[in-house]
Coordinates of C-alpha atoms and ligand atoms in Angstrom, one line a residue:
M1 CA 178.6 163.9 112.1
S2 CA 180.9 166.5 113.4
K3 CA 179.9 168.7 116.3
V4 CA 178.4 172.1 115.5
Y5 CA 179.6 175.0 117.8
S6 CA 178.2 178.4 118.2
R7 CA 181.7 179.7 118.5
Y8 CA 185.0 177.9 118.7
Q9 CA 188.2 179.7 119.8
T10 CA 190.9 177.7 121.5
P11 CA 193.9 178.9 123.5
S12 CA 197.5 179.6 122.4
L13 CA 200.3 179.5 125.0
L14 CA 202.6 181.4 122.6
K15 CA 200.1 184.3 122.4
A16 CA 199.5 184.1 126.2
R17 CA 203.2 184.4 126.8
K18 CA 203.5 187.7 125.0
R19 CA 203.4 190.9 127.0
L20 CA 202.0 193.5 124.6
G21 CA 201.9 197.1 125.4
K22 CA 198.1 197.1 125.0
T23 CA 196.5 199.6 127.3
V24 CA 194.1 198.1 129.7
E25 CA 190.7 199.8 129.9
T26 CA 188.5 199.9 133.0
I27 CA 184.9 199.2 132.0
N28 CA 181.9 199.5 134.2
Y29 CA 179.9 196.4 133.7
Q30 CA 176.2 196.5 132.9
M31 CA 174.1 193.5 132.1
D32 CA 171.9 193.8 129.1
S33 CA 168.2 193.5 130.1
K34 CA 167.6 190.6 127.7
Y35 CA 169.9 188.4 129.8
Q36 CA 168.3 189.2 133.1
T37 CA 165.4 186.8 132.8
I38 CA 167.1 183.8 131.2
G39 CA 167.5 182.1 134.6
N40 CA 164.1 182.7 136.0
G41 CA 162.8 179.6 137.7
K42 CA 166.1 177.8 137.1
T43 CA 169.0 176.8 139.4
Y44 CA 172.8 176.8 139.3
C45 CA 175.7 175.4 141.1
V46 CA 179.4 176.5 140.9
K47 CA 182.2 174.1 141.8
T48 CA 185.5 175.8 142.6
Y49 CA 189.0 174.5 142.6
G50 CA 192.4 176.2 143.3
C51 CA 193.4 179.4 144.9
Q52 CA 191.7 182.4 146.4
G53 CA 191.7 184.1 143.0
N54 CA 189.4 181.3 141.8
L55 CA 187.2 181.6 144.9
A56 CA 186.8 185.4 144.1
D57 CA 186.1 184.6 140.4
S58 CA 183.4 182.1 141.4
E59 CA 181.7 184.8 143.6
K60 CA 181.5 186.9 140.5
I61 CA 180.2 184.0 138.4
S62 CA 177.5 183.4 141.0
G63 CA 176.7 187.1 141.1
L64 CA 176.2 187.1 137.3
L65 CA 174.0 184.0 137.4
E66 CA 171.8 185.4 140.2
R67 CA 171.4 188.7 138.3
M68 CA 170.2 186.5 135.4
G69 CA 167.5 185.1 137.6
Y70 CA 169.1 181.7 138.5
T71 CA 169.0 180.6 142.1
N72 CA 171.7 178.5 143.9
V73 CA 171.0 174.9 144.6
V74 CA 173.1 172.7 146.9
E75 CA 172.3 169.3 145.2
E76 CA 174.5 169.6 142.2
E77 CA 172.7 166.9 140.3
K78 CA 169.5 169.0 140.2
A79 CA 171.1 172.2 138.9
D80 CA 170.1 173.5 135.5
V81 CA 173.5 175.1 135.1
V82 CA 176.7 173.6 136.6
L83 CA 180.0 175.5 136.2
F84 CA 183.4 174.0 137.1
N85 CA 185.9 176.8 137.8
T86 CA 189.2 174.9 137.4
C87 CA 192.8 175.2 138.5
A88 CA 195.9 174.3 136.4
I89 CA 198.7 174.6 138.9
R90 CA 199.5 171.0 139.3
E91 CA 198.6 167.8 137.6
N92 CA 196.7 166.3 140.5
A93 CA 194.5 169.4 140.7
E94 CA 193.6 168.6 137.1
N95 CA 193.0 164.9 137.6
R96 CA 190.5 165.7 140.4
I97 CA 188.5 167.9 138.1
F98 CA 188.4 165.2 135.4
G99 CA 187.2 162.7 137.9
E100 CA 184.3 165.0 139.0
L101 CA 183.4 165.8 135.4
G102 CA 183.0 162.0 134.8
R103 CA 180.3 161.9 137.5
F104 CA 178.2 164.4 135.6
V105 CA 177.7 162.0 132.7
K106 CA 175.1 160.2 134.8
Y107 CA 173.4 163.5 136.0
K108 CA 173.1 164.7 132.4
K109 CA 171.4 161.5 131.4
N110 CA 168.8 162.1 134.0
N111 CA 168.5 165.7 133.1
P112 CA 169.4 166.2 129.4
N113 CA 168.7 170.0 129.6
M114 CA 171.5 170.5 132.2
I115 CA 174.1 172.9 130.9
I116 CA 177.6 171.9 132.0
G117 CA 180.2 174.6 131.7
I118 CA 183.9 174.6 132.5
C119 CA 186.1 177.7 133.0
G120 CA 189.2 178.9 134.8
C121 CA 192.9 178.3 134.4
M122 CA 192.8 174.8 133.0
M123 CA 190.9 176.0 130.0
Q124 CA 193.7 178.4 129.1
E125 CA 196.0 175.4 128.5
E126 CA 196.4 174.1 125.0
N127 CA 195.4 170.4 125.2
T128 CA 192.6 170.6 127.6
I129 CA 189.8 171.6 125.2
E130 CA 190.5 168.8 122.8
M131 CA 190.6 166.3 125.6
I132 CA 187.3 167.6 127.1
N133 CA 185.6 167.5 123.7
K134 CA 186.7 164.0 123.1
K135 CA 186.2 162.4 126.5
Y136 CA 183.4 164.6 128.0
P137 CA 181.1 165.4 125.2
H138 CA 178.3 166.2 127.7
V139 CA 180.1 169.6 128.3
N140 CA 178.2 172.5 126.6
L141 CA 180.2 175.5 127.5
I142 CA 184.0 176.2 127.8
F143 CA 185.4 179.7 128.6
G144 CA 188.5 181.0 130.2
T145 CA 189.8 183.4 132.8
H146 CA 189.6 186.5 130.6
N147 CA 185.9 186.4 129.6
I148 CA 183.9 185.7 132.8
D149 CA 181.9 188.9 132.0
K150 CA 180.6 187.2 128.8
L151 CA 178.9 184.3 130.7
P152 CA 175.3 185.8 130.2
E153 CA 175.9 186.1 126.5
Y154 CA 177.2 182.5 126.3
L155 CA 174.2 181.1 128.2
Y156 CA 171.8 183.1 126.1
E157 CA 173.4 181.6 122.9
I158 CA 173.3 178.1 124.2
E159 CA 169.7 178.3 125.3
K160 CA 168.8 179.7 121.8
T161 CA 170.8 177.4 119.6
N162 CA 171.4 174.3 121.8
N163 CA 175.0 174.2 120.3
P164 CA 178.1 173.9 122.5
L165 CA 180.3 176.9 122.7
V166 CA 184.1 177.3 123.3
E167 CA 185.7 180.7 123.6
I168 CA 189.1 181.2 125.1
F169 CA 191.0 184.4 124.8
S170 CA 194.8 184.2 125.0
I171 CA 195.2 187.9 125.5
E172 CA 194.0 189.3 128.7
G173 CA 190.8 191.4 128.7
D174 CA 190.1 194.8 130.2
I175 CA 189.3 195.3 133.9
Y176 CA 185.6 195.0 134.7
E177 CA 184.3 197.0 137.6
E178 CA 180.8 196.7 139.1
L179 CA 180.4 193.0 138.2
P180 CA 177.7 191.6 140.5
V181 CA 179.2 189.5 143.3
K182 CA 177.6 186.9 145.5
R183 CA 180.0 186.6 148.4
D184 CA 180.4 183.3 150.2
H185 CA 181.1 184.8 153.6
P186 CA 179.2 187.5 155.5
Y187 CA 182.1 189.0 157.4
K188 CA 185.2 188.3 155.4
A189 CA 185.6 189.3 151.8
W190 CA 188.1 188.8 149.0
V191 CA 189.1 192.0 147.2
N192 CA 191.0 191.7 143.9
I193 CA 193.6 194.4 143.6
M194 CA 195.3 193.2 140.5
Y195 CA 195.1 190.4 137.9
G196 CA 197.7 188.4 136.1
C197 CA 201.4 187.8 136.7
D198 CA 204.6 188.9 134.9
E199 CA 207.1 186.9 137.0
F200 CA 207.5 183.8 134.8
C201 CA 208.9 181.4 137.4
T202 CA 210.1 178.5 135.2
Y203 CA 207.7 176.0 136.8
C204 CA 204.6 178.0 136.8
I205 CA 201.6 178.1 134.4
V206 CA 199.9 181.1 135.9
P207 CA 201.5 183.9 133.8
Y208 CA 200.1 182.0 130.8
T209 CA 196.6 181.3 132.3
R210 CA 196.1 184.7 133.9
G211 CA 197.9 187.1 131.5
K212 CA 199.9 190.2 132.2
E213 CA 199.7 192.2 135.4
R214 CA 196.9 194.7 135.5
S215 CA 196.1 196.7 138.6
R216 CA 192.7 198.0 139.6
K217 CA 192.5 201.7 140.1
P218 CA 192.9 202.7 143.8
E219 CA 189.5 204.5 143.8
A220 CA 187.7 201.3 142.7
I221 CA 189.4 199.2 145.4
L222 CA 188.7 201.8 148.2
K223 CA 185.1 202.1 147.0
E224 CA 184.6 198.4 147.2
V225 CA 186.1 198.2 150.7
K226 CA 183.9 201.1 151.8
A227 CA 180.8 199.3 150.5
L228 CA 181.9 196.2 152.4
I229 CA 182.2 198.2 155.6
E230 CA 178.7 199.5 155.1
D231 CA 177.5 195.9 154.7
G232 CA 179.1 194.9 158.1
Y233 CA 182.2 193.2 156.8
Q234 CA 185.1 193.0 159.3
E235 CA 187.9 191.6 157.2
V236 CA 189.2 192.0 153.7
T237 CA 191.9 190.0 152.0
L238 CA 193.5 191.8 149.1
L239 CA 194.2 189.4 146.2
G240 CA 196.7 189.3 143.5
Q241 CA 199.3 186.7 142.1
N242 CA 202.0 189.2 143.2
V243 CA 200.4 192.0 145.2
N244 CA 203.7 193.7 145.8
A245 CA 203.8 194.6 142.1
Y246 CA 200.5 196.4 142.5
G247 CA 200.6 199.8 140.7
N248 CA 203.7 199.1 138.6
D249 CA 201.6 199.2 135.5
F250 CA 200.0 202.6 136.2
T251 CA 201.1 205.1 133.6
D252 CA 199.1 208.1 134.8
I253 CA 199.6 207.9 138.6
K254 CA 202.3 206.9 141.0
Y255 CA 200.6 204.7 143.6
S256 CA 202.1 201.5 145.1
F257 CA 201.0 198.6 147.3
A258 CA 202.3 200.4 150.3
D259 CA 200.2 203.5 149.4
L260 CA 197.1 201.2 149.2
L261 CA 197.8 199.7 152.6
R262 CA 198.2 203.2 154.0
D263 CA 194.9 204.3 152.6
L264 CA 193.2 201.1 153.9
Q265 CA 194.7 201.7 157.4
K266 CA 192.6 204.9 157.5
L267 CA 189.3 203.1 156.9
P268 CA 187.2 201.6 159.7
I269 CA 187.6 198.0 158.5
S270 CA 188.9 195.8 161.4
R271 CA 191.2 193.5 159.5
V272 CA 193.3 193.7 156.3
R273 CA 195.2 190.8 155.0
Y274 CA 196.8 190.2 151.6
T275 CA 198.1 187.4 149.5
T276 CA 200.3 186.5 147.6
S277 CA 203.6 188.2 148.0
H278 CA 206.7 187.8 146.0
P279 CA 209.9 188.0 148.1
R280 CA 211.7 190.1 145.5
D281 CA 209.0 192.7 145.3
L282 CA 208.2 193.0 149.0
D283 CA 209.7 196.4 149.6
D284 CA 210.9 198.3 152.8
E285 CA 208.0 200.7 152.5
T286 CA 205.5 197.8 152.7
I287 CA 207.3 196.3 155.7
E288 CA 207.3 199.8 157.3
V289 CA 203.5 200.1 156.8
M290 CA 203.0 196.6 158.3
G291 CA 205.0 197.8 161.2
M292 CA 202.5 200.5 161.9
G293 CA 200.0 197.8 162.6
G294 CA 196.5 199.1 163.0
N295 CA 194.2 197.0 160.9
I296 CA 197.0 195.4 158.9
M297 CA 197.2 191.9 160.4
P298 CA 200.5 190.5 161.7
H299 CA 200.7 187.6 159.3
L300 CA 202.4 187.2 156.0
H301 CA 202.4 184.5 153.4
L302 CA 205.7 184.8 151.7
P303 CA 206.4 181.8 149.3
V304 CA 210.1 180.9 149.3
Q305 CA 209.9 177.8 147.1
S306 CA 213.4 176.6 147.8
G307 CA 216.3 177.4 150.3
N308 CA 219.0 176.8 147.7
N309 CA 220.4 179.5 145.4
N310 CA 221.0 177.3 142.4
I311 CA 217.5 176.0 142.5
L312 CA 216.1 179.6 143.1
K313 CA 218.0 180.7 140.0
R314 CA 216.8 177.9 137.9
M315 CA 213.2 178.6 139.1
N316 CA 213.8 182.3 137.9
R317 CA 212.8 183.6 141.4
K318 CA 215.2 186.5 141.1
Y319 CA 216.2 186.5 144.8
T320 CA 218.7 184.5 146.8
R321 CA 218.4 182.6 150.1
E322 CA 220.2 185.5 151.7
D323 CA 217.9 188.1 150.3
Y324 CA 214.9 186.2 151.6
L325 CA 216.4 185.8 155.1
S326 CA 217.2 189.5 155.2
K327 CA 213.6 190.4 154.4
I328 CA 212.4 188.0 157.1
K329 CA 214.7 189.6 159.6
K330 CA 213.3 193.1 158.7
L331 CA 209.8 191.8 159.0
K332 CA 210.3 190.2 162.3
K333 CA 211.9 193.4 163.6
A334 CA 209.2 195.7 162.2
V335 CA 206.3 193.5 163.3
P336 CA 207.3 191.7 166.5
G337 CA 205.6 188.3 166.8
I338 CA 204.6 188.3 163.1
S339 CA 203.5 184.8 161.9
I340 CA 205.1 183.9 158.6
T341 CA 203.9 181.1 156.3
T342 CA 205.2 180.0 153.0
D343 CA 205.0 177.7 149.9
I344 CA 207.7 175.2 149.1
I345 CA 208.3 173.0 146.1
V346 CA 210.4 169.8 146.4
A347 CA 212.0 167.8 143.7
F348 CA 212.3 170.6 141.2
P349 CA 214.1 169.1 138.2
G350 CA 217.7 168.3 139.0
E351 CA 217.4 169.1 142.8
T352 CA 220.2 167.3 144.5
I353 CA 220.0 166.0 148.1
E354 CA 222.3 168.8 149.3
E355 CA 220.1 171.4 147.6
F356 CA 217.0 169.9 149.2
E357 CA 218.8 170.0 152.6
D358 CA 219.3 173.7 152.1
T359 CA 215.5 174.0 152.0
L360 CA 215.2 172.1 155.3
S361 CA 217.8 174.3 156.9
L362 CA 216.0 177.4 155.8
V363 CA 212.8 176.1 157.3
E364 CA 214.7 175.6 160.6
E365 CA 216.1 179.1 160.4
V366 CA 212.8 181.0 159.6
K367 CA 210.6 178.7 161.7
F368 CA 207.6 179.1 159.4
E369 CA 204.3 178.7 161.2
G370 CA 202.7 177.0 158.3
A371 CA 203.5 176.0 154.7
F372 CA 201.9 174.6 151.6
T373 CA 204.4 172.0 150.4
F374 CA 204.3 170.5 146.9
I375 CA 206.1 168.0 144.7
Y376 CA 207.1 169.7 141.5
S377 CA 204.6 169.0 138.8
P378 CA 205.6 169.6 135.1
R379 CA 203.3 172.0 133.3
E380 CA 203.4 171.8 129.6
G381 CA 204.6 174.9 127.9
T382 CA 206.7 176.1 130.9
P383 CA 210.5 176.1 130.7
A384 CA 211.0 173.7 133.6
A385 CA 208.8 171.0 131.9
T386 CA 211.7 170.4 129.5
Y387 CA 214.3 170.1 132.3
H388 CA 215.6 166.6 133.1
N389 CA 214.3 165.2 136.4
P390 CA 215.9 161.9 137.3
L391 CA 214.3 161.5 140.7
T392 CA 212.0 158.5 141.3
E393 CA 208.5 159.0 142.6
E394 CA 209.6 157.4 145.9
Q395 CA 212.5 159.9 146.2
K396 CA 210.1 162.8 145.6
H397 CA 207.7 161.6 148.3
E398 CA 210.5 160.9 150.7
R399 CA 211.6 164.6 150.3
L400 CA 208.1 165.9 150.8
N401 CA 207.5 163.8 153.9
K402 CA 210.8 164.9 155.4
L403 CA 210.0 168.5 154.7
N404 CA 206.5 168.2 156.2
E405 CA 207.9 166.7 159.4
T406 CA 210.1 169.7 159.9
I407 CA 207.3 172.1 159.0
N408 CA 204.9 170.4 161.4
K409 CA 207.3 170.9 164.3
Y410 CA 207.2 174.7 163.8
Y411 CA 203.4 174.7 163.3
L412 CA 203.0 173.4 166.8
E413 CA 205.7 175.8 168.2
G414 CA 204.0 178.7 166.5
N415 CA 200.8 177.8 168.2
Q416 CA 202.3 177.1 171.6
R417 CA 203.6 180.7 171.8
F418 CA 200.0 181.8 172.3
E419 CA 199.3 179.5 175.3
N420 CA 197.9 181.6 178.3
Q421 CA 197.6 184.6 176.1
I422 CA 194.5 186.5 175.1
V423 CA 193.9 186.6 171.4
K424 CA 191.3 188.5 169.3
V425 CA 189.1 186.1 167.3
L426 CA 186.7 187.0 164.4
V427 CA 184.0 184.5 165.1
E428 CA 182.9 182.7 162.0
G429 CA 180.4 180.2 163.4
K430 CA 180.0 176.8 165.0
S431 CA 182.8 174.3 164.8
K432 CA 182.1 171.5 162.3
N433 CA 183.2 168.8 164.7
N434 CA 181.6 170.0 168.0
E435 CA 178.1 171.5 168.4
N436 CA 179.1 173.5 171.5
M437 CA 182.3 175.0 170.1
Y438 CA 182.6 178.2 168.0
T439 CA 185.5 178.9 165.7
G440 CA 187.3 181.7 164.1
Y441 CA 190.8 183.1 163.3
S442 CA 193.1 185.2 165.4
E443 CA 195.0 188.2 164.1
H444 CA 198.0 185.9 163.5
N445 CA 195.7 183.7 161.4
K446 CA 195.5 180.9 163.9
L447 CA 192.4 178.8 164.0
V448 CA 190.8 179.2 167.5
N449 CA 188.0 177.0 169.0
F450 CA 186.1 178.0 172.1
E451 CA 182.7 177.6 173.8
G452 CA 180.5 180.5 172.8
S453 CA 177.0 181.4 171.5
D454 CA 175.4 182.4 168.2
D455 CA 175.2 186.1 169.1
L456 CA 179.1 186.2 168.8
I457 CA 179.1 185.3 165.1
G458 CA 180.6 188.1 163.0
K459 CA 182.1 189.8 166.1
I460 CA 185.7 190.1 167.2
V461 CA 186.0 188.7 170.7
D462 CA 188.8 188.1 173.3
V463 CA 189.7 184.5 173.9
K464 CA 192.2 183.2 176.3
V465 CA 194.3 180.3 174.8
I466 CA 194.2 177.3 177.1
K467 CA 196.0 174.8 174.9
A468 CA 197.8 174.7 171.6
Y469 CA 197.5 171.8 169.2
S470 CA 199.2 171.4 165.9
W471 CA 196.3 172.6 163.8
H472 CA 194.3 174.8 166.2
L473 CA 194.2 176.7 169.5
L474 CA 191.7 175.8 172.2
G475 CA 190.5 178.8 174.2
E476 CA 188.1 180.3 176.7
L477 CA 185.9 183.3 175.9
I478 CA 186.7 186.3 178.1
K479 CA 183.4 187.9 179.1
Ligands
5AD1 N1 204.5 172.2 140.6 C1 204.4 172.2 142.0 N2 204.0 173.3 142.7 C2 203.7 174.4 142.0 N3 203.4 175.7 142.4 C3 203.2 176.5 141.4 N4 203.5 175.8 140.2 C4 203.9 174.5 140.6 C5 204.3 173.3 139.9 N5 204.4 173.3 138.6 C6 203.2 176.0 143.8 C7 204.1 177.1 144.3 C8 203.1 178.3 144.4 C9 201.9 177.6 144.8 C10 200.6 178.4 144.6 O1 201.9 176.4 144.0 O2 204.7 176.8 145.5 O3 203.6 179.3 145.3
SF4_2 FE1 195.3 177.5 140.2 FE2 197.1 179.4 139.8 FE3 194.8 179.5 138.4 FE4 194.9 180.0 141.0 S1 195.9 181.2 139.4 S2 193.4 178.7 140.0 S3 196.5 178.5 141.7 S4 196.4 177.9 138.3

C-alpha cells in the first residue's frame, strides 16, 4: 500500500535558482490559539547541524515548540517530538545526519508515538526527500528553510491525521518578525540581519537552499538588540550569508551594513560581532566603522577560499588575490591588531599543485589567526559539480594536511602576541575540562581560561595572559 501524506510538496533546484522580482513582505508572527496547547505535557528535542544560521533557526524552532506547550528534554530517546535541523554544505555533513537518523529507528520502536521531523538546508535538495522516504520511513515530518513558521500547523495536522507530511517551498518566503525564540545562551545572542544569498559561488548549494537575499528592516533589528540589552545580553553576533550585502535589496530606503553598525555602536551593548563577510562586498565604509572601534569587536571572519586567481575565477568569487590582500591591508591599518580568520577550500576541481601553493603563500602573507579548511565536496545542481576533478582522495587529503600545518603555525603566533597582556573576557562559565577553571572569549575572539568564580559568569573581566597555547590562552584574573 502506498503511503498517504497530508501534504506532499518536494523541492526544485531550478525554481530555487531563479531570482524573481517578488516583493518580500514583513509579517508579524502570531500563533493561532488552537496550536498553543498541542504540546501540553509533551517534550521535544532539536538537533542542530551546520552554521550559525542553523543555530539561530533552531532557537526559533524551540521557541515555537515551547509556545505550543512542549518542554525541552535532554534524553532524545524520550522526546515526543524530535527535529533534525540539517546542513547541506558538504557530503560528510549529510552522512553524519543520516547516521543519526538511523539510530532513531530503535527509539521509535520503543515509542511509536514519537514524531520525527527533519528540516533545514538538506531538505531543499532534490534527492533527499525520496531517499528519506525510502530508507527512513519512521520520519513523519519534512519541511524546509522557508517555512519554519508553519511548524505548529504541521504538528497539528500530524496529531490529527497521523499521516506523514512533506512540504518544501523552493521560492523564499516572507520575513517573519516576532517569532518566539528560545535562546541557547544567556549573554550572547545571534541576530539575523538578512536571509539568503545571491552570490552563486560555483561550489555552493546555499543560494539554492536559502533563496534570494532579503534584509530585515533596520527598526526590527535595533528593536531586537534593545530587547536583548534589557534582558542582560552582553554580545550580539549579526548573521547573514553575506552581511556586507545587507540593505542592497531595500527599495524604499537607503541603509547599508555600515549604517547598521553605526547605529549599533550607539547602543549600550558591550560587543558586536558579525558573520559572514564576502571580500568583494566588504566596503571602505564598513572598514572605517570598524576602525572607530567602540563595541565593534576587532575580529573579522573573511572567507578567502583560495589564493589563486584562476581558481577564484572558476569559483565565481568576483575578486582577485590582489583585491583580497588590499582589503586585508586596509583592515589592518584601520583596526590595529585585528584578528582575521578565514575559510579555505582545497582540491577545487582542476586545482593544480601551483594553484594550491598560491593558497599556502596567501596564508603566509595574511597570517590568518584561524581558519576552517575543507576538501571540496561536489554538491549536485551546482556548476562545479560538473567540473572534472582528477585528484585522488590521497592527494586531496595531502593538500588539506599541508594547509592545516601552515594555518596552525599562525594560530599559535596569533595567540602568542597576547602573552603578558591584559585582555577583556566575557565569562561564559566553567571550563569543561577543569572544575576550577572558567572560560570565555576575548575581544579578538580568543578562548581564554583562568581561575575564577561563579559570580563572574556573564560579566566582562580583565585577565592577564600567562601563556599562549595553540587553541587557547591561559590567564590570571585581575582583581
Ligand atoms: N565543498 C567544500 N567546502 C564548501 N564550502 C561551501 N561549499 C563547499 C563545498 N561544496 C565551505 C566554504 C564556505 C564554508 C561555509 O564552507 O569555505 O565559506
Ligand atoms: Fe549548512 Fe550553508 Fe545551510 Fe548553513 S546555510 S546550514 S552552512 S548549507
